[in-house]
Tab-separated table of C-alpha atoms and ligand atoms in Angstrom:
chain	number	residue	atom	x	y	z
A	1	UNK	CA	-0.125	-19.954	-17.279
A	2	UNK	CA	-0.487	-22.713	-19.844
A	3	UNK	CA	-4.137	-23.705	-20.289
A	4	UNK	CA	-3.473	-27.335	-19.424
A	5	UNK	CA	-1.963	-26.356	-16.098
A	6	UNK	CA	-4.831	-24.202	-14.976
A	7	UNK	CA	-6.764	-26.929	-13.186
A	8	UNK	CA	-3.548	-28.116	-11.584
A	9	UNK	CA	-2.751	-24.668	-10.190
A	10	UNK	CA	-6.376	-24.027	-9.339
A	11	UNK	CA	-6.449	-27.019	-7.047
A	12	UNK	CA	-3.249	-25.842	-5.376
A	13	UNK	CA	-4.877	-22.640	-4.223
A	14	UNK	CA	-6.774	-24.728	-1.715
A	15	UNK	CA	-3.506	-25.951	-0.248
A	16	UNK	CA	-1.845	-24.253	2.656
A	17	UNK	CA	1.899	-24.693	2.753
A	18	UNK	CA	3.982	-24.140	5.886
A	19	UNK	CA	6.536	-21.953	4.089
A	20	UNK	CA	8.354	-21.130	0.841
A	21	UNK	CA	10.656	-24.143	1.052
A	22	UNK	CA	7.664	-26.469	1.197
A	23	UNK	CA	6.208	-24.770	-1.890
A	24	UNK	CA	9.474	-25.295	-3.788
A	25	UNK	CA	9.704	-28.955	-2.718
A	26	UNK	CA	6.125	-29.609	-3.814
A	27	UNK	CA	6.053	-27.641	-7.065
A	28	UNK	CA	9.582	-26.917	-8.351
A	29	UNK	CA	7.912	-23.928	-10.024
A	30	UNK	CA	9.270	-22.679	-13.365
A	31	UNK	CA	7.349	-19.420	-12.956
A	32	UNK	CA	7.296	-17.002	-10.009
A	33	UNK	CA	4.905	-17.920	-7.211
A	34	UNK	CA	3.191	-15.315	-5.038
A	35	UNK	CA	2.836	-16.361	-1.419
A	36	UNK	CA	-0.198	-15.012	0.449
A	37	UNK	CA	-0.140	-14.574	4.224
A	38	UNK	CA	-3.726	-13.750	5.193
A	39	UNK	CA	-2.907	-14.039	8.901
A	40	UNK	CA	-0.342	-11.223	8.571
A	41	UNK	CA	-2.767	-8.895	6.749
A	42	UNK	CA	-5.514	-9.640	9.268
A	43	UNK	CA	-3.129	-8.821	12.112
A	44	UNK	CA	-2.206	-5.494	10.500
A	45	UNK	CA	-5.887	-4.671	9.982
A	46	UNK	CA	-6.765	-5.440	13.600
A	47	UNK	CA	-3.836	-3.282	14.731
A	48	UNK	CA	-5.152	-0.279	12.795
A	49	UNK	CA	-8.831	-0.794	13.656
A	50	UNK	CA	-7.999	-1.183	17.355
A	51	UNK	CA	-5.161	1.298	17.831
A	52	UNK	CA	-5.517	4.147	15.357
A	53	UNK	CA	-7.468	6.865	17.203
A	54	UNK	CA	-10.048	7.162	14.417
A	55	UNK	CA	-11.193	5.376	11.277
A	56	UNK	CA	-8.842	3.443	8.981
A	57	UNK	CA	-9.615	3.377	5.236
A	58	UNK	CA	-7.665	0.789	3.231
A	59	UNK	CA	-6.019	2.424	0.165
A	60	UNK	CA	-6.917	-0.213	-2.414
A	61	UNK	CA	-4.273	0.719	-5.003
A	62	UNK	CA	-1.506	-0.710	-2.794
A	63	UNK	CA	-2.861	-4.200	-3.466
A	64	UNK	CA	-6.291	-4.745	-5.034
A	65	UNK	CA	-6.378	-8.527	-4.541
A	66	UNK	CA	-9.949	-9.638	-3.858
A	67	UNK	CA	-8.712	-12.252	-1.396
A	68	UNK	CA	-6.926	-9.504	0.516
A	69	UNK	CA	-9.995	-7.232	0.474
A	70	UNK	CA	-12.013	-10.030	2.053
A	71	UNK	CA	-9.326	-10.636	4.705
A	72	UNK	CA	-9.304	-6.938	5.644
A	73	UNK	CA	-13.098	-6.773	5.778
A	74	UNK	CA	-13.241	-9.867	7.998
A	75	UNK	CA	-10.660	-8.210	10.292
A	76	UNK	CA	-12.827	-5.117	10.729
A	77	UNK	CA	-11.855	-2.695	7.940
A	78	UNK	CA	-15.176	-1.211	6.769
A	79	UNK	CA	-13.979	1.799	4.703
A	80	UNK	CA	-11.991	1.708	1.464
A	81	UNK	CA	-10.066	4.485	-0.284
A	82	UNK	CA	-10.552	3.954	-4.024
A	83	UNK	CA	-8.920	5.997	-6.765
A	84	UNK	CA	-10.538	4.892	-10.039
A	85	UNK	CA	-13.924	3.712	-11.235
A	86	UNK	CA	-12.421	0.244	-11.772
A	87	UNK	CA	-11.458	0.138	-8.083
A	88	UNK	CA	-14.950	1.338	-7.128
A	89	UNK	CA	-16.521	-1.532	-9.117
A	90	UNK	CA	-14.025	-4.081	-7.818
A	91	UNK	CA	-14.530	-3.288	-4.141
A	92	UNK	CA	-18.291	-2.958	-4.540
A	93	UNK	CA	-18.428	-6.392	-6.235
A	94	UNK	CA	-16.212	-7.964	-3.560
A	95	UNK	CA	-17.595	-6.250	-0.457
A	96	UNK	CA	-21.197	-5.144	-1.090
A	97	UNK	CA	-21.518	-3.415	2.288
A	98	UNK	CA	-18.187	-1.567	2.317
A	99	UNK	CA	-18.103	2.222	2.522
A	100	UNK	CA	-16.194	3.556	-0.482
A	101	UNK	CA	-14.394	6.900	-0.506
A	102	UNK	CA	-13.246	8.192	-3.906
A	103	UNK	CA	-10.055	9.976	-2.871
A	104	UNK	CA	-8.372	10.743	-6.202
A	105	UNK	CA	-8.510	14.544	-6.572
A	106	UNK	CA	-8.825	14.424	-10.387
A	107	UNK	CA	-11.691	12.267	-11.616
A	108	UNK	CA	-13.651	11.817	-14.830
A	109	UNK	CA	-17.174	13.251	-14.616
A	110	UNK	CA	-18.660	9.895	-15.664
A	111	UNK	CA	-16.678	8.136	-12.933
A	112	UNK	CA	-18.080	10.461	-10.259
A	113	UNK	CA	-21.629	10.014	-11.577
A	114	UNK	CA	-21.394	6.205	-11.665
A	115	UNK	CA	-19.761	6.098	-8.221
A	116	UNK	CA	-22.485	8.281	-6.717
A	117	UNK	CA	-25.611	7.081	-8.508
A	118	UNK	CA	-24.770	3.377	-9.006
A	119	UNK	CA	-22.363	2.410	-6.224
A	120	UNK	CA	-23.491	4.622	-3.340
A	121	UNK	CA	-20.240	6.555	-2.989
A	122	UNK	CA	-20.761	9.733	-0.937
A	123	UNK	CA	-17.187	10.763	-0.073
A	124	UNK	CA	-14.963	12.449	-2.668
A	125	UNK	CA	-11.726	14.401	-2.522
A	126	UNK	CA	-10.788	17.457	-4.589
A	127	UNK	CA	-8.070	20.076	-4.824
A	128	UNK	CA	-9.537	22.648	-7.238
A	129	UNK	CA	-12.668	24.692	-7.949
A	130	UNK	CA	-13.007	22.855	-11.285
A	131	UNK	CA	-13.186	19.492	-9.525
A	132	UNK	CA	-15.717	20.850	-7.019
A	133	UNK	CA	-17.958	22.019	-9.863
A	134	UNK	CA	-17.578	18.646	-11.573
A	135	UNK	CA	-18.566	16.757	-8.404
A	136	UNK	CA	-21.603	18.992	-7.803
A	137	UNK	CA	-22.692	18.623	-11.425
A	138	UNK	CA	-22.171	14.851	-11.609
A	139	UNK	CA	-24.065	14.156	-8.374
A	140	UNK	CA	-27.096	16.370	-9.133
A	141	UNK	CA	-30.281	14.313	-9.601
A	142	UNK	CA	-31.899	14.038	-13.072
A	143	UNK	CA	-34.605	16.395	-11.726
A	144	UNK	CA	-31.917	19.015	-11.046
A	145	UNK	CA	-31.807	18.509	-7.268
A	146	UNK	CA	-28.248	18.978	-5.918
A	147	UNK	CA	-26.930	16.191	-3.683
A	148	UNK	CA	-27.375	16.935	0.013
A	149	UNK	CA	-25.357	14.017	1.372
A	150	UNK	CA	-21.823	14.664	0.140
A	151	UNK	CA	-18.705	14.359	2.289
A	152	UNK	CA	-16.066	16.393	0.471
A	153	UNK	CA	-12.416	16.368	1.473
A	154	UNK	CA	-10.153	19.170	0.256
A	155	UNK	CA	-6.662	17.828	-0.407
A	156	UNK	CA	-3.968	20.105	0.983
A	157	UNK	CA	-0.456	20.041	-0.414
A	158	UNK	CA	2.043	19.080	2.290
A	159	UNK	CA	5.747	18.331	2.394
A	160	UNK	CA	7.071	14.883	1.446
A	161	UNK	CA	10.479	15.531	2.957
A	162	UNK	CA	10.242	12.715	5.509
A	163	UNK	CA	9.071	10.040	3.073
A	164	UNK	CA	10.860	7.619	0.783
A	165	UNK	CA	8.402	8.181	-2.097
A	166	UNK	CA	7.096	11.700	-2.677
A	167	UNK	CA	3.454	12.466	-3.358
A	168	UNK	CA	3.911	16.207	-2.948
A	169	UNK	CA	4.158	17.629	-6.435
A	170	UNK	CA	1.097	16.245	-8.165
A	171	UNK	CA	-1.895	16.813	-5.927
A	172	UNK	CA	-3.028	19.177	-3.230
A	173	UNK	CA	-3.907	22.851	-3.080
A	174	UNK	CA	-1.319	25.224	-1.627
A	175	UNK	CA	-2.078	26.615	1.797
A	176	UNK	CA	-2.078	30.143	0.344
A	177	UNK	CA	-4.963	29.249	-2.002
A	178	UNK	CA	-6.895	26.916	0.280
A	179	UNK	CA	-9.302	29.307	2.061
A	180	UNK	CA	-11.585	30.135	-0.913
A	181	UNK	CA	-11.784	26.444	-1.894
A	182	UNK	CA	-12.593	25.351	1.668
A	183	UNK	CA	-15.312	28.009	1.888
A	184	UNK	CA	-16.832	27.072	-1.478
A	185	UNK	CA	-16.766	23.385	-0.597
A	186	UNK	CA	-18.397	24.081	2.779
A	187	UNK	CA	-21.351	25.620	0.886
A	188	UNK	CA	-22.210	22.365	-0.915
A	189	UNK	CA	-20.905	19.650	1.421
A	190	UNK	CA	-22.906	17.950	4.134
A	191	UNK	CA	-19.556	17.113	5.777
A	192	UNK	CA	-16.362	19.046	5.033
A	193	UNK	CA	-13.021	17.305	5.354
A	194	UNK	CA	-9.365	18.190	4.916
A	195	UNK	CA	-7.005	15.474	3.686
A	196	UNK	CA	-3.352	15.222	2.743
A	197	UNK	CA	-0.696	12.631	1.956
A	198	UNK	CA	2.764	12.972	3.494
A	199	UNK	CA	4.304	10.603	0.912
A	200	UNK	CA	4.734	6.868	1.086
A	201	UNK	CA	6.949	5.169	3.685
A	202	UNK	CA	7.085	8.199	5.996
A	203	UNK	CA	10.041	7.519	8.260
A	204	UNK	CA	9.028	9.739	11.194
A	205	UNK	CA	5.743	10.663	12.931
A	206	UNK	CA	6.847	14.283	12.653
A	207	UNK	CA	5.737	14.193	8.993
A	208	UNK	CA	2.118	14.036	10.193
A	209	UNK	CA	2.608	16.590	12.974
A	210	UNK	CA	3.997	19.072	10.468
A	211	UNK	CA	1.175	18.399	7.998
A	212	UNK	CA	-1.443	18.838	10.730
A	213	UNK	CA	0.090	22.225	11.534
A	214	UNK	CA	-0.647	23.172	7.939
A	215	UNK	CA	-4.217	21.923	8.399
A	216	UNK	CA	-4.528	24.167	11.440
A	217	UNK	CA	-3.398	27.179	9.428
A	218	UNK	CA	-5.837	26.354	6.621
A	219	UNK	CA	-8.800	26.009	9.005
A	220	UNK	CA	-7.984	29.233	10.841
A	221	UNK	CA	-7.488	31.060	7.563
A	222	UNK	CA	-10.797	29.929	6.078
A	223	UNK	CA	-12.847	30.092	9.332
A	224	UNK	CA	-14.906	27.075	8.326
A	225	UNK	CA	-16.293	24.212	10.384
A	226	UNK	CA	-14.378	21.047	9.573
A	227	UNK	CA	-15.959	17.644	10.205
A	228	UNK	CA	-13.250	15.241	8.974
A	229	UNK	CA	-9.477	15.367	9.295
A	230	UNK	CA	-7.936	12.691	7.075
A	231	UNK	CA	-4.192	12.169	7.554
A	232	UNK	CA	-3.926	9.946	4.459
A	233	UNK	CA	-1.460	7.114	3.925
A	234	UNK	CA	2.302	6.941	4.285
A	235	UNK	CA	2.472	4.637	7.313
A	236	UNK	CA	5.710	2.696	6.870
A	237	UNK	CA	6.643	-0.939	6.707
A	238	UNK	CA	10.030	-2.536	7.393
A	239	UNK	CA	12.627	-2.990	4.638
A	240	UNK	CA	16.399	-3.532	4.719
A	241	UNK	CA	18.023	-0.276	5.786
A	242	UNK	CA	14.618	1.272	6.577
A	243	UNK	CA	13.361	0.482	10.023
A	244	UNK	CA	10.883	3.111	11.151
A	245	UNK	CA	9.758	3.866	14.725
A	246	UNK	CA	6.824	1.794	16.025
A	247	UNK	CA	3.417	2.676	14.548
A	248	UNK	CA	2.148	3.419	18.053
A	249	UNK	CA	4.430	6.482	18.002
A	250	UNK	CA	2.763	7.678	14.782
A	251	UNK	CA	-0.707	7.158	16.227
A	252	UNK	CA	0.156	8.987	19.453
A	253	UNK	CA	1.679	11.955	17.608
A	254	UNK	CA	-1.308	12.187	15.239
A	255	UNK	CA	-3.750	11.916	18.122
A	256	UNK	CA	-2.057	14.729	20.056
A	257	UNK	CA	-1.812	17.028	17.050
A	258	UNK	CA	-5.384	16.354	15.877
A	259	UNK	CA	-6.872	16.865	19.357
A	260	UNK	CA	-5.678	20.440	19.419
A	261	UNK	CA	-7.069	21.423	15.992
A	262	UNK	CA	-9.814	24.057	15.837
A	263	UNK	CA	-12.332	21.664	14.291
A	264	UNK	CA	-15.900	20.652	15.085
A	265	UNK	CA	-16.274	18.947	18.484
A	266	UNK	CA	-17.787	15.893	16.804
A	267	UNK	CA	-15.208	15.789	14.007
A	268	UNK	CA	-13.792	12.482	12.821
A	269	UNK	CA	-10.159	11.495	12.369
A	270	UNK	CA	-9.406	9.254	9.381
A	271	UNK	CA	-6.320	7.629	7.902
A	272	UNK	CA	-5.758	5.829	4.585
A	273	UNK	CA	-3.050	3.190	5.047
A	274	UNK	CA	-2.085	1.212	1.962
A	275	UNK	CA	1.436	-0.098	2.426
A	276	UNK	CA	1.162	-0.690	6.180
A	277	UNK	CA	-1.890	-2.931	5.783
A	278	UNK	CA	-0.588	-5.129	2.976
A	279	UNK	CA	3.245	-5.098	2.837
A	280	UNK	CA	3.451	-8.252	4.948
A	281	UNK	CA	0.726	-10.031	2.951
A	282	UNK	CA	2.939	-11.239	0.069
A	283	UNK	CA	6.346	-12.586	-0.640
A	284	UNK	CA	7.514	-14.026	-3.945
A	285	UNK	CA	9.428	-17.146	-4.955
A	286	UNK	CA	11.698	-16.601	-7.966
A	287	UNK	CA	14.058	-18.988	-9.709
A	288	UNK	CA	17.682	-18.249	-10.565
A	289	UNK	CA	18.037	-18.905	-14.302
A	290	UNK	CA	21.698	-17.951	-14.621
A	291	UNK	CA	24.541	-16.403	-12.662
A	292	UNK	CA	27.182	-13.961	-13.954
A	293	UNK	CA	29.601	-12.945	-11.225
A	294	UNK	CA	27.593	-11.063	-8.643
A	295	UNK	CA	24.581	-10.726	-10.976
A	296	UNK	CA	21.705	-13.175	-10.806
A	297	UNK	CA	19.253	-13.597	-13.696
A	298	UNK	CA	15.885	-14.336	-12.095
A	299	UNK	CA	12.392	-14.896	-13.524
A	300	UNK	CA	10.653	-11.788	-12.140
A	301	UNK	CA	11.649	-8.154	-12.263
A	302	UNK	CA	10.905	-4.522	-13.088
A	303	UNK	CA	7.760	-5.390	-15.059
A	304	UNK	CA	6.686	-7.841	-12.388
A	305	UNK	CA	6.496	-7.607	-8.638
A	306	UNK	CA	9.912	-5.924	-8.323
A	307	UNK	CA	8.896	-2.539	-9.736
A	308	UNK	CA	10.105	-0.567	-6.703
A	309	UNK	CA	13.355	-2.559	-6.534
A	310	UNK	CA	14.090	-1.518	-10.126
A	311	UNK	CA	12.659	1.964	-10.401
A	312	UNK	CA	13.369	3.478	-6.995
A	313	UNK	CA	16.256	1.237	-5.940
A	314	UNK	CA	14.279	-0.217	-3.050
A	315	UNK	CA	15.825	-3.183	-1.251
A	316	UNK	CA	13.785	-6.163	-0.127
A	317	UNK	CA	14.752	-8.966	2.255
A	318	UNK	CA	15.800	-12.194	0.510
A	319	UNK	CA	16.276	-15.800	1.519
A	320	UNK	CA	17.995	-18.524	-0.546
A	321	UNK	CA	15.875	-21.665	-0.616
A	322	UNK	CA	18.627	-23.900	-2.047
A	323	UNK	CA	19.891	-26.677	0.228
A	324	UNK	CA	23.373	-26.698	1.795
A	325	UNK	CA	24.540	-23.362	0.466
A	326	UNK	CA	27.526	-21.560	1.958
A	327	UNK	CA	27.272	-19.332	5.016
A	328	UNK	CA	29.501	-16.837	3.215
A	329	UNK	CA	27.317	-14.099	1.721
A	330	UNK	CA	27.783	-11.869	-1.324
A	331	UNK	CA	26.033	-8.653	-2.376
A	332	UNK	CA	24.124	-9.616	-5.532
A	333	UNK	CA	22.136	-7.573	-8.019
A	334	UNK	CA	19.277	-9.034	-10.098
A	335	UNK	CA	18.331	-9.016	-13.774
A	336	UNK	CA	14.663	-9.677	-14.548
A	337	UNK	CA	13.386	-11.885	-17.391
A	338	UNK	CA	12.504	-9.314	-20.091
A	339	UNK	CA	14.900	-8.207	-22.836
A	340	UNK	CA	15.013	-4.657	-21.463
A	341	UNK	CA	18.208	-3.370	-19.791
A	342	UNK	CA	15.991	-1.413	-17.379
A	343	UNK	CA	14.821	-4.762	-15.999
A	344	UNK	CA	17.590	-4.531	-13.392
A	345	UNK	CA	17.427	-4.446	-9.605
A	346	UNK	CA	20.612	-3.084	-8.078
A	347	UNK	CA	19.982	-4.235	-4.532
A	348	UNK	CA	22.312	-5.191	-2.940
A	349	UNK	CA	20.633	-8.497	-2.117
A	350	UNK	CA	22.676	-10.498	0.359
A	351	UNK	CA	22.705	-14.203	-0.634
A	352	UNK	CA	25.017	-17.227	-0.308
A	353	UNK	CA	28.162	-16.772	-2.388
A	354	UNK	CA	27.700	-20.178	-4.061
A	355	UNK	CA	24.072	-19.667	-5.116
A	356	UNK	CA	23.603	-21.242	-8.555
A	357	UNK	CA	21.231	-21.580	-11.494
A	358	UNK	CA	18.194	-23.633	-10.538
A	359	UNK	CA	18.125	-22.305	-6.953
A	360	UNK	CA	15.067	-20.510	-5.666
A	361	UNK	CA	14.945	-17.242	-3.721
A	362	UNK	CA	12.133	-15.951	-1.547
A	363	UNK	CA	11.818	-12.150	-1.749
A	364	UNK	CA	9.898	-10.747	1.205
A	365	UNK	CA	7.664	-7.753	1.987
A	366	UNK	CA	6.178	-7.472	-1.525
A	367	UNK	CA	2.516	-7.156	-0.564
A	368	UNK	CA	2.402	-3.391	-1.145
A	369	UNK	CA	3.002	-2.071	-4.674
A	370	UNK	CA	4.676	-5.417	-5.537
A	371	UNK	CA	2.200	-8.156	-6.314
A	372	UNK	CA	-0.097	-5.373	-7.632
A	373	UNK	CA	2.426	-4.149	-10.214
A	374	UNK	CA	2.837	-7.274	-12.335
A	375	UNK	CA	2.430	-6.680	-16.073
A	376	UNK	CA	2.385	-9.087	-19.021
A	377	UNK	CA	5.223	-7.239	-20.798
A	378	UNK	CA	7.344	-9.497	-22.994
A	379	UNK	CA	5.172	-12.541	-22.257
A	380	UNK	CA	6.101	-12.754	-18.594
A	381	UNK	CA	3.909	-11.905	-15.660
A	382	UNK	CA	2.034	-15.099	-14.971
A	383	UNK	CA	2.311	-16.161	-11.392
A	384	UNK	CA	0.282	-18.527	-9.319
A	385	UNK	CA	-0.595	-17.627	-5.741
A	386	UNK	CA	-0.575	-20.031	-2.825
A	387	UNK	CA	-1.147	-19.520	0.880
A	388	UNK	CA	1.602	-20.045	3.435
A	389	UNK	CA	1.262	-20.068	7.202
A	390	UNK	CA	4.700	-18.922	8.378
A	391	UNK	CA	5.503	-15.371	9.431
A	392	UNK	CA	6.610	-12.651	6.980
A	393	UNK	CA	10.338	-11.845	6.920
A	394	UNK	CA	9.702	-8.789	9.069
A	395	UNK	CA	6.669	-7.528	10.956
A	396	UNK	CA	5.574	-4.384	12.708
A	397	UNK	CA	2.734	-6.193	14.411
A	398	UNK	CA	4.387	-8.952	16.431
A	399	UNK	CA	5.543	-6.832	19.351
A	400	UNK	CA	9.037	-8.305	19.186
A	401	UNK	CA	10.877	-5.584	17.335
A	402	UNK	CA	14.252	-4.385	18.410
A	403	UNK	CA	14.546	-0.760	19.350
A	404	UNK	CA	14.963	0.920	15.951
A	405	UNK	CA	17.490	3.341	17.429
A	406	UNK	CA	19.829	0.381	17.957
A	407	UNK	CA	19.613	-1.136	14.506
A	408	UNK	CA	18.408	-0.344	11.056
A	409	UNK	CA	18.547	-3.954	9.934
A	410	UNK	CA	15.504	-6.005	9.160
A	411	UNK	CA	14.253	-8.009	12.100
A	412	UNK	CA	14.622	-11.540	10.814
A	413	UNK	CA	12.046	-13.932	12.149
A	414	UNK	CA	13.909	-17.047	11.049
B	1	PLP	C1	-1.474	5.890	-2.441
B	1	PLP	C2	-2.407	6.577	-1.532
B	1	PLP	C3	-2.602	6.109	-0.214
B	1	PLP	C4	-1.805	4.971	0.380
B	1	PLP	O1	-0.502	5.348	0.631
B	1	PLP	P1	0.523	4.399	1.420
B	1	PLP	O2	1.793	5.140	1.402
B	1	PLP	O3	0.555	3.107	0.689
B	1	PLP	O4	-0.036	4.218	2.805
B	1	PLP	C5	-3.531	6.761	0.576
B	1	PLP	N1	-4.240	7.816	0.112
B	1	PLP	C6	-4.072	8.296	-1.141
B	1	PLP	C7	-4.898	9.454	-1.585
B	1	PLP	C8	-3.151	7.698	-1.999
B	1	PLP	O5	-2.977	8.193	-3.237
């Protein structure tokens, strides 16, 4: 943002616009504009806090916006899954009373010590004996007194076969090796948990049922008392060509499978949704700078909010904001603004065939791993944020979804 325009944009943040078209009419923005929909994030948060049969921790990495954190807190989300010391500090500064859970299984010793001694973090995850030793060491008092108030969650490796983005290879201890680690952790933990992550955008509740079967085997194998079962993230949102079953089906399947686990009678069930809580929070307005056949050169891309569109070929819903464009649609691909060939989003993105340079496009469902991914590479990356009051391009929380077995298209709300 140019310095002279800062005050101008700053004052706009107080504005609420009805929708993307109104933003374009008012601002004719030369740079991408992030649209915030606090009402959509609040609705998602209330859905989880009211319907998930346990506690919902927001996975901050999906979108660390302080405005969003405040929206989630106001809607009843009290626990936050943080993965770095910077996220610990950010959430602590934004929400002084929030409960923080440090769920990255590989942490720096200094990060654990600061989280525990300075920021009141008591819950940590781990997947190795080395990490357990590190946590015990870093939380011991200066007088040599070991911490007696730790909740420690052992991360189990589970399959990512039902998810669009795998988280299976990096973290998690194999079932075959889990018993000694669970037993050693039980010795030093006030509360012992087991956690896992089925991968992001899990397209069937069966992913969690299968993972919970592995939890059962681990608990039986180790013969330990387990106080927390944490089913992690992975709850899906709606994208073109990816319409998952209703979240109620996930909650019911998890509830049934967790109820029958051989865990402590007073045990707690947790989940760590990232995507599902924030996907509907943001969309993005981009400008078409140039057209070349069925390729559109736009002013955001792989190094901006469209990381997943470029790097994992994800499709997002799009809407042309130009006036009087044709009803005939063409499959377009996008080039982003940097000089890098990799700044390319294959799509296809279905837009009016006569879309032209100077037109604006709204790209929907970018609240998770979209707005959070913007970098300053090549001098791009500035984007103002404004609030809009219309509905996101698709929603899992409006109760008006078509039966997913009948269609895998996005439910358009316009
Ligand atoms: C990324 C992550 C999450 C959130 O995953 P989503 O797929 O966005 O729900 C939750 N827990 C852990 C440990 C993570 O790394």
